[in-house]
Tab-separated table of C-alpha atoms in Angstrom:
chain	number	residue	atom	x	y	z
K	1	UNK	CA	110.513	80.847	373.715
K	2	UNK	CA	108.106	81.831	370.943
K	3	UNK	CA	109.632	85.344	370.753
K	4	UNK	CA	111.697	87.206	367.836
K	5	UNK	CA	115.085	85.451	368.031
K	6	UNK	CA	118.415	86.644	366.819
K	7	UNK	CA	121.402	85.123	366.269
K	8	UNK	CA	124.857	85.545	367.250
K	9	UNK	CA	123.677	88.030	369.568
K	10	UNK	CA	127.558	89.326	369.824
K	11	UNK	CA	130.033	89.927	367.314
K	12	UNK	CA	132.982	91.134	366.982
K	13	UNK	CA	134.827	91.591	363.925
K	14	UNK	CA	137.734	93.768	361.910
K	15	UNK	CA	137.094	96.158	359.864
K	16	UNK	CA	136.513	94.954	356.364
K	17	UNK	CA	135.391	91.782	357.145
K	18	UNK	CA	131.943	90.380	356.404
K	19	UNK	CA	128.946	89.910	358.810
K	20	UNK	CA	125.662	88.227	358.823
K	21	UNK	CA	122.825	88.014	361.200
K	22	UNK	CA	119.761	86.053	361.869
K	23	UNK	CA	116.507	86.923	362.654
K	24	UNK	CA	113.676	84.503	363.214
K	25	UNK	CA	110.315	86.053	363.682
K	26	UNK	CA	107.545	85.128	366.129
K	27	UNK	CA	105.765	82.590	363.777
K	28	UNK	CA	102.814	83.636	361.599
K	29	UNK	CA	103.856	87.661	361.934
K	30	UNK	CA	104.382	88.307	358.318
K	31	UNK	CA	106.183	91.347	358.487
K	32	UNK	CA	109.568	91.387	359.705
K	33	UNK	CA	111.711	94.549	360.173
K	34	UNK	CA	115.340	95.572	361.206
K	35	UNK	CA	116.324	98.381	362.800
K	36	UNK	CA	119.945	99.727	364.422
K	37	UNK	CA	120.386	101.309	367.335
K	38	UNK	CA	123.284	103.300	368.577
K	39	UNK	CA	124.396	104.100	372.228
K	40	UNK	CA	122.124	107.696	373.435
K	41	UNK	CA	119.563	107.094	370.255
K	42	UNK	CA	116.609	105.469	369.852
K	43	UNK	CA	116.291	102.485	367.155
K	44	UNK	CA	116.476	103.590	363.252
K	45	UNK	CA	114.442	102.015	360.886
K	46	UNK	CA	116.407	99.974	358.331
K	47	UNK	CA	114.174	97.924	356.245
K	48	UNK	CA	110.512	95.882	356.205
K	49	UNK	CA	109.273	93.150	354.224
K	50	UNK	CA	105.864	91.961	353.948
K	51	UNK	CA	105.963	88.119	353.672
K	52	UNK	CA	109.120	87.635	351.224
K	53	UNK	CA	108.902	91.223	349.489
K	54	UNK	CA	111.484	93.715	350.885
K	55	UNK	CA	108.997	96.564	350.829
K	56	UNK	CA	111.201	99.470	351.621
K	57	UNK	CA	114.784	100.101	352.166
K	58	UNK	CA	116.492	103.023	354.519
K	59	UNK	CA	118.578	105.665	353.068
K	60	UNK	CA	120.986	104.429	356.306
K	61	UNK	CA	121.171	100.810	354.049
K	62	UNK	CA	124.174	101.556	352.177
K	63	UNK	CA	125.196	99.230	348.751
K	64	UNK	CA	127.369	97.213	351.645
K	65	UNK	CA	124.064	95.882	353.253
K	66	UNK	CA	121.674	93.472	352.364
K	67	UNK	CA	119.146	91.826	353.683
K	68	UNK	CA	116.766	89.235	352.602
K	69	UNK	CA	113.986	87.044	353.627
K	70	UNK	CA	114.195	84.116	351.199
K	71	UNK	CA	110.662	82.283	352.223
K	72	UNK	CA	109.234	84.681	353.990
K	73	UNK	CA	110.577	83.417	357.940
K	74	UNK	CA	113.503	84.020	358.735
K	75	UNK	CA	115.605	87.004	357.311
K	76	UNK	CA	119.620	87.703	357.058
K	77	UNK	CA	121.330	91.336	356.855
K	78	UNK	CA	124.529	91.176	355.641
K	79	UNK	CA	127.020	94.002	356.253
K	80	UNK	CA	129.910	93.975	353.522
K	81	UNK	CA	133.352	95.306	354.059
K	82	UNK	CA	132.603	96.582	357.468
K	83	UNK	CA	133.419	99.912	358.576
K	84	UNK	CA	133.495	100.882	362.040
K	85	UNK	CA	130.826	102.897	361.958
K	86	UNK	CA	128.759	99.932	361.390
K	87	UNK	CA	129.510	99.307	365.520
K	88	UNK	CA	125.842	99.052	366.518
K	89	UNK	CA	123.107	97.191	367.696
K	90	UNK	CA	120.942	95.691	365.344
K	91	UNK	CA	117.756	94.604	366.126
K	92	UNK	CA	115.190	92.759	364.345
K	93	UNK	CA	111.474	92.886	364.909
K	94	UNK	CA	108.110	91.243	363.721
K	95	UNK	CA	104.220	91.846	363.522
K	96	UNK	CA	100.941	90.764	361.929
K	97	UNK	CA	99.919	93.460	359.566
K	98	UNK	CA	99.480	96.269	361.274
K	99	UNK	CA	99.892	95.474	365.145
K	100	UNK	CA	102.272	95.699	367.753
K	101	UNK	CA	105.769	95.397	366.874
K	102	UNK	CA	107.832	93.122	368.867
K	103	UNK	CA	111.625	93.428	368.858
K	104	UNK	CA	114.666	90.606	369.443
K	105	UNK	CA	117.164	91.101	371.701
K	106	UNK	CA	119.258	92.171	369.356
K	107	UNK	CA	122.789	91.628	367.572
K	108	UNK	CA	125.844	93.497	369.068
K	109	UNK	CA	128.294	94.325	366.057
K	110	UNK	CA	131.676	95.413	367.056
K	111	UNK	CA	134.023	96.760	364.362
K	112	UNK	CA	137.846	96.785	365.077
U	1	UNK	CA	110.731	116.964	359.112
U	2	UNK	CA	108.938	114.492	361.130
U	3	UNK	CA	110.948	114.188	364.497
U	4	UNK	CA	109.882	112.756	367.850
U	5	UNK	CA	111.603	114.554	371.140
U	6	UNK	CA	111.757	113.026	374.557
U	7	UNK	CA	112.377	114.833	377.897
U	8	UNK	CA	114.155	114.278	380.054
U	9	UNK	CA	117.138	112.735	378.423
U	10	UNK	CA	117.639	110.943	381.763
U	11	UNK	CA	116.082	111.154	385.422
U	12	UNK	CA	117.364	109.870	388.679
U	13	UNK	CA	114.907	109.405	391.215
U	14	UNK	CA	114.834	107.136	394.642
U	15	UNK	CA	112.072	104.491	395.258
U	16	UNK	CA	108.650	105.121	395.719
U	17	UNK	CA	108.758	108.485	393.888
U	18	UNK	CA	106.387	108.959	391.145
U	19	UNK	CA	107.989	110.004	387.411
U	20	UNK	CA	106.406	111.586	384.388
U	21	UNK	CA	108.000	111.279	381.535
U	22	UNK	CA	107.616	113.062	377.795
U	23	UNK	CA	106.878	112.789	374.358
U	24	UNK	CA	106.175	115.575	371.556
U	25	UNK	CA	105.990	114.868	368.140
U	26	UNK	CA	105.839	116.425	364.924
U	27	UNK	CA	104.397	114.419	362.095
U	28	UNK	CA	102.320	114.128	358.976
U	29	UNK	CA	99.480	111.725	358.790
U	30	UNK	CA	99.677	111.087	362.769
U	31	UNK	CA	98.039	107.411	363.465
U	32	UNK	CA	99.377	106.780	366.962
U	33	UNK	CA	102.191	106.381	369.315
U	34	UNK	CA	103.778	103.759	371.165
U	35	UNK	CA	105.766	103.912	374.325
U	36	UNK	CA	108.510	100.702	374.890
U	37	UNK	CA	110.889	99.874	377.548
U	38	UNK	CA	114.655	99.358	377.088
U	39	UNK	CA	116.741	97.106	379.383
U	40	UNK	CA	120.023	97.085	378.356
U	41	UNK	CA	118.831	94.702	375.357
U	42	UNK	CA	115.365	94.916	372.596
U	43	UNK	CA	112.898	96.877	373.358
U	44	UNK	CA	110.071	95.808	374.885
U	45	UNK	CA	105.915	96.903	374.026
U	46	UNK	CA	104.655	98.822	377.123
U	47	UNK	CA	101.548	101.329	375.091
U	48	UNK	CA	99.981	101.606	371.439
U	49	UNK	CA	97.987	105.077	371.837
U	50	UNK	CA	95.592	106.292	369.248
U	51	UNK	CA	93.106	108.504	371.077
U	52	UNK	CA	93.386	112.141	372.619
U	53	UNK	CA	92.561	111.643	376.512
U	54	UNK	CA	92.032	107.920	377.073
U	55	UNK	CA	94.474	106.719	379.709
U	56	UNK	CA	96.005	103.414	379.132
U	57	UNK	CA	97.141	101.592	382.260
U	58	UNK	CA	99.047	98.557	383.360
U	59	UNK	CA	99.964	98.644	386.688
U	60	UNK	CA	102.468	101.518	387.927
U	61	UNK	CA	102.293	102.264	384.833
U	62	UNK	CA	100.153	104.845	382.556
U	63	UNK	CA	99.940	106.925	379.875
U	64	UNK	CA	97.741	109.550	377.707
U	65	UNK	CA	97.705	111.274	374.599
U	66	UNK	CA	97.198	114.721	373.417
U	67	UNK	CA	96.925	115.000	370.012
U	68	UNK	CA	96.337	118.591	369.747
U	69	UNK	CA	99.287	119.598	371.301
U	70	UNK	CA	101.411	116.821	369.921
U	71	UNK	CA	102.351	115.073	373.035
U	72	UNK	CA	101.973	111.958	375.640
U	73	UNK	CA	103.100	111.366	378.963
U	74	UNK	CA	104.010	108.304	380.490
U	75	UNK	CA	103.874	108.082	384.251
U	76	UNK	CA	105.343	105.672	386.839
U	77	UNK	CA	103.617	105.452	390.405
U	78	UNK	CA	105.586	104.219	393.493
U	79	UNK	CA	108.848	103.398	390.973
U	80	UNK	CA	111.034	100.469	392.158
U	81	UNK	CA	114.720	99.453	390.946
U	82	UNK	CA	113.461	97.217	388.091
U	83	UNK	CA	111.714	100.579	386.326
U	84	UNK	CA	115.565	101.233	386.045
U	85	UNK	CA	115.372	101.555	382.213
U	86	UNK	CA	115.335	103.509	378.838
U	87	UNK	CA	112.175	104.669	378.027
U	88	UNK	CA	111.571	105.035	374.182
U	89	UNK	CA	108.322	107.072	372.584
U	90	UNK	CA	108.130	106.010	368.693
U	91	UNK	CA	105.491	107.007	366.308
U	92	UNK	CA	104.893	105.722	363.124
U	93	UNK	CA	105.917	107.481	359.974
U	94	UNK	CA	104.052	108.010	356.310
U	95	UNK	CA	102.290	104.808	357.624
U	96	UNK	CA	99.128	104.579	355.507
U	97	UNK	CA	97.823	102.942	358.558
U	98	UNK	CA	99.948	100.884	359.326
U	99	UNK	CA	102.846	100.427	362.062
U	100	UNK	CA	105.716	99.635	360.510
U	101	UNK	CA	107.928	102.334	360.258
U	102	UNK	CA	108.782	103.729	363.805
U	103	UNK	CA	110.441	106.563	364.399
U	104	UNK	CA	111.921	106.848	367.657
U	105	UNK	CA	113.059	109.450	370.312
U	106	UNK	CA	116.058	109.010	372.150
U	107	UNK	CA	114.923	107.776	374.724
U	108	UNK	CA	114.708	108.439	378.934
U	109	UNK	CA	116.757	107.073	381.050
U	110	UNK	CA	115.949	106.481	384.517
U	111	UNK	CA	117.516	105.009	387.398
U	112	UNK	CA	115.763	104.443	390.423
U	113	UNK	CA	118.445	104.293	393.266
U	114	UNK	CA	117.003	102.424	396.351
Protein backbone atom coordinates (compact mmCIF):
# COMPACT_ATOMS: atom_id res chain seq x y z
CA UNK A 1 0.00 0.00 0.00
CA UNK A 2 1.77 3.18 -1.10
CA UNK A 3 -0.78 5.34 0.79
CA UNK A 4 -0.38 7.77 3.98
CA UNK A 5 0.01 5.27 6.83
CA UNK A 6 -0.59 5.77 10.49
CA UNK A 7 0.25 4.01 13.27
CA UNK A 8 -1.41 2.59 16.15
CA UNK A 9 -4.51 3.38 14.50
CA UNK A 10 -6.33 2.89 18.14
CA UNK A 11 -5.44 4.03 21.42
CA UNK A 12 -6.60 4.13 24.40
CA UNK A 13 -5.11 5.70 27.27
CA UNK A 14 -5.73 7.54 30.95
CA UNK A 15 -5.77 10.72 31.38
CA UNK A 16 -2.36 12.15 31.98
CA UNK A 17 -0.54 9.74 30.30
CA UNK A 18 1.61 10.31 27.22
CA UNK A 19 0.81 9.50 23.52
CA UNK A 20 2.58 9.35 20.29
CA UNK A 21 1.60 8.70 16.77
CA UNK A 22 3.05 7.88 13.47
CA UNK A 23 2.55 9.11 10.28
CA UNK A 24 4.35 7.95 7.18
CA UNK A 25 3.62 9.90 4.09
CA UNK A 26 3.06 8.66 0.53
CA UNK A 27 6.79 8.83 -0.55
CA UNK A 28 8.21 11.87 -2.36
CA UNK A 29 5.04 14.25 -1.06
CA UNK A 30 7.06 16.73 0.83
CA UNK A 31 4.52 18.24 2.78
CA UNK A 32 2.97 16.42 5.46
CA UNK A 33 0.08 17.73 7.64
CA UNK A 34 -2.06 16.65 10.73
CA UNK A 35 -5.29 17.41 11.38
CA UNK A 36 -8.06 16.21 14.28
CA UNK A 37 -11.28 15.46 13.81
CA UNK A 38 -14.08 15.20 16.26
CA UNK A 39 -17.43 13.21 16.05
CA UNK A 40 -20.27 15.84 13.92
CA UNK A 41 -17.11 18.17 12.65
CA UNK A 42 -15.14 18.20 9.88
CA UNK A 43 -11.15 17.77 10.23
CA UNK A 44 -9.17 20.87 11.95
CA UNK A 45 -6.02 21.82 10.76
CA UNK A 46 -3.22 21.23 13.27
CA UNK A 47 0.09 21.74 11.74
CA UNK A 48 2.22 21.48 8.13
CA UNK A 49 5.72 21.10 7.40
CA UNK A 50 7.39 21.53 4.21
CA UNK A 51 10.17 18.87 3.96
CA UNK A 52 11.61 18.96 7.72
CA UNK A 53 10.45 22.68 8.56
CA UNK A 54 7.27 22.80 10.73
CA UNK A 55 5.86 25.72 8.78
CA UNK A 56 2.90 26.63 10.86
CA UNK A 57 1.39 25.58 14.04
CA UNK A 58 -2.60 25.72 15.09
CA UNK A 59 -3.77 27.82 17.86
CA UNK A 60 -5.70 24.18 18.75
CA UNK A 61 -1.68 22.85 19.33
CA UNK A 62 -1.45 23.54 22.88
CA UNK A 63 2.36 23.58 24.81
CA UNK A 64 1.25 19.65 25.52
CA UNK A 65 1.66 18.80 21.73
CA UNK A 66 4.39 18.37 19.57
CA UNK A 67 5.06 17.22 16.56
CA UNK A 68 8.05 16.77 14.46
CA UNK A 69 9.36 15.48 11.27
CA UNK A 70 13.02 14.75 12.01
CA UNK A 71 14.23 13.96 8.16
CA UNK A 72 11.63 15.11 6.47
CA UNK A 73 9.43 11.36 6.12
CA UNK A 74 7.88 10.36 8.60
CA UNK A 75 6.46 12.69 11.41
CA UNK A 76 5.37 12.03 15.29
CA UNK A 77 2.72 14.23 17.36
CA UNK A 78 3.06 13.79 20.74
CA UNK A 79 0.22 14.65 23.15
CA UNK A 80 1.61 15.33 26.81
CA UNK A 81 -0.35 14.84 29.95
CA UNK A 82 -3.48 13.95 28.16
CA UNK A 83 -6.68 15.43 28.89
CA UNK A 84 -9.81 14.02 27.80
CA UNK A 85 -10.59 16.42 25.60
CA UNK A 86 -7.78 15.29 23.56
CA UNK A 87 -10.43 12.09 22.67
CA UNK A 88 -10.24 12.51 18.89
CA UNK A 89 -9.28 11.35 15.72
CA UNK A 90 -6.17 12.39 14.40
CA UNK A 91 -5.36 12.18 11.05
CA UNK A 92 -2.35 12.76 9.12
CA UNK A 93 -2.11 13.74 5.49
CA UNK A 94 0.51 14.37 2.63
CA UNK A 95 1.00 16.21 -0.82
CA UNK A 96 3.51 17.47 -3.39
CA UNK A 97 3.56 21.19 -3.16
CA UNK A 98 0.53 22.34 -3.87
CA UNK A 99 -1.76 19.29 -4.99
CA UNK A 100 -4.23 17.10 -3.72
CA UNK A 101 -4.08 16.26 -0.20
CA UNK A 102 -4.36 12.72 0.71
CA UNK A 103 -5.30 11.70 4.25
CA UNK A 104 -4.40 8.30 6.52
CA UNK A 105 -6.83 6.47 8.06
CA UNK A 106 -6.30 7.97 10.98
CA UNK A 107 -5.36 7.49 14.83
CA UNK A 108 -8.28 6.94 17.32
CA UNK A 109 -7.19 8.55 20.78
CA UNK A 110 -9.30 7.63 23.66
CA UNK A 111 -8.76 9.46 26.97
CA UNK A 112 -10.04 7.78 30.24
CA UNK B 1 -14.17 34.97 9.70
CA UNK B 2 -13.57 32.55 7.02
CA UNK B 3 -16.15 29.63 7.61
CA UNK B 4 -17.35 26.92 5.24
CA UNK B 5 -21.23 25.67 5.83
CA UNK B 6 -22.65 22.45 4.55
CA UNK B 7 -26.36 21.54 4.11
CA UNK B 8 -27.86 19.25 4.90
CA UNK B 9 -26.25 18.13 8.07
CA UNK B 10 -27.50 14.65 7.11
CA UNK B 11 -29.93 13.11 4.36
CA UNK B 12 -31.62 9.79 4.20
CA UNK B 13 -32.62 8.73 0.95
CA UNK B 14 -33.49 5.04 -0.63
CA UNK B 15 -31.60 3.66 -3.71
CA UNK B 16 -31.68 4.96 -6.97
CA UNK B 17 -32.68 8.48 -5.81
CA UNK B 18 -30.60 11.26 -6.94
CA UNK B 19 -28.97 13.74 -3.98
CA UNK B 20 -27.59 17.24 -4.15
CA UNK B 21 -25.67 18.21 -1.67
CA UNK B 22 -24.16 21.89 -0.46
CA UNK B 23 -21.39 24.01 0.09
CA UNK B 24 -21.16 27.95 0.78
CA UNK B 25 -18.22 29.56 1.78
CA UNK B 26 -16.97 32.68 3.00
CA UNK B 27 -13.32 33.41 2.47
CA UNK B 28 -10.50 35.76 1.66
CA UNK B 29 -8.19 35.06 -1.18
CA UNK B 30 -10.61 32.13 -2.52
CA UNK B 31 -8.29 29.58 -4.71
CA UNK B 32 -10.61 26.58 -4.83
CA UNK B 33 -12.56 23.94 -3.14
CA UNK B 34 -12.40 20.40 -2.65
CA UNK B 35 -15.13 17.95 -1.95
CA UNK B 36 -13.90 14.37 0.01
CA UNK B 37 -15.69 11.38 1.14
CA UNK B 38 -15.75 10.04 4.73
CA UNK B 39 -16.26 6.34 5.55
CA UNK B 40 -16.16 5.86 8.96
CA UNK B 41 -12.18 6.33 8.68
CA UNK B 42 -9.69 9.29 6.51
CA UNK B 43 -11.08 11.07 4.18
CA UNK B 44 -10.88 10.30 0.89
CA UNK B 45 -10.20 12.99 -2.51
CA UNK B 46 -13.45 12.93 -4.59
CA UNK B 47 -13.10 17.00 -6.42
CA UNK B 48 -10.39 19.92 -6.50
CA UNK B 49 -12.64 22.86 -8.09
CA UNK B 50 -11.16 26.09 -9.22
CA UNK B 51 -13.46 27.41 -11.93
CA UNK B 52 -17.08 29.03 -11.81
CA UNK B 53 -19.34 26.59 -14.06
CA UNK B 54 -17.11 23.72 -15.18
CA UNK B 55 -18.64 20.46 -14.02
CA UNK B 56 -16.29 17.90 -12.78
CA UNK B 57 -17.49 14.31 -13.08
CA UNK B 58 -16.59 10.82 -12.08
CA UNK B 59 -19.19 8.57 -12.44
CA UNK B 60 -22.50 9.09 -10.24
CA UNK B 61 -20.78 11.55 -9.19
CA UNK B 62 -20.50 15.51 -10.04
CA UNK B 63 -19.97 18.70 -9.01
CA UNK B 64 -19.78 22.64 -9.95
CA UNK B 65 -18.74 25.78 -8.65
CA UNK B 66 -20.14 29.17 -8.29
CA UNK B 67 -17.86 31.51 -7.26
CA UNK B 68 -19.99 34.47 -7.29
CA UNK B 69 -22.35 33.30 -5.02
CA UNK B 70 -19.91 31.41 -2.88
CA UNK B 71 -21.11 27.95 -3.35
CA UNK B 72 -20.78 24.24 -5.01
CA UNK B 73 -22.95 21.44 -5.25
CA UNK B 74 -22.14 17.99 -5.32
CA UNK B 75 -24.62 15.61 -6.85
CA UNK B 76 -25.11 11.81 -6.71
CA UNK B 77 -27.15 10.07 -9.64
CA UNK B 78 -28.89 6.66 -9.09
CA UNK B 79 -27.19 6.51 -5.25
CA UNK B 80 -26.47 2.95 -4.00
CA UNK B 81 -25.65 1.73 -0.27
CA UNK B 82 -21.86 2.24 -0.65
CA UNK B 83 -22.55 6.32 -1.23
CA UNK B 84 -23.54 5.70 2.51
CA UNK B 85 -21.01 8.31 3.77
CA UNK B 86 -19.93 11.78 5.19
CA UNK B 87 -19.53 14.15 2.70
CA UNK B 88 -16.93 16.94 3.59
CA UNK B 89 -16.54 20.45 1.41
CA UNK B 90 -13.03 22.09 2.53
CA UNK B 91 -11.50 25.12 1.08
CA UNK B 92 -8.25 26.31 1.55
CA UNK B 93 -7.41 29.15 3.85
CA UNK B 94 -4.81 32.36 3.52
CA UNK B 95 -3.22 29.82 1.05
CA UNK B 96 -0.95 31.97 -1.12
CA UNK B 97 -1.75 29.37 -3.63
CA UNK B 98 -1.31 26.71 -2.19
CA UNK B 99 -3.51 23.78 -0.57
CA UNK B 100 -2.43 23.19 2.56
CA UNK B 101 -4.52 24.58 5.01
CA UNK B 102 -8.15 23.17 4.66
CA UNK B 103 -10.81 24.32 6.30
CA UNK B 104 -13.60 22.07 6.51
CA UNK B 105 -17.47 21.99 6.89
CA UNK B 106 -19.06 19.57 8.94
CA UNK B 107 -19.83 17.49 6.81
CA UNK B 108 -23.22 15.51 5.15
CA UNK B 109 -24.20 12.56 6.11
CA UNK B 110 -26.09 10.31 4.03
CA UNK B 111 -27.45 6.98 4.25
CA UNK B 112 -28.86 5.32 1.46
CA UNK B 113 -31.30 2.62 2.88
CA UNK B 114 -31.94 -0.13 0.21
Amino acid sequence: DTGVSQDPRHKITKRGQNVTFRCDPISEHNRLYWYRQTLGQGPEFLTYFQNEAQLEKSRLLSDRFSAERPKGSFSTLEIQRTEQGDSAMYLCASSLEGNTIYFGEGSWLTVV
Amino acid sequence: EDKVVQSPLSLVVHEGDTVTLNCSYEVTNFRSLLWYKQEKKAPTFLFMLTSSGIEKKSGRLSSILDKKELFSILNITATQTGDSAIYLCAVPLNSGGSNYKLTFGKGTLLTVNP
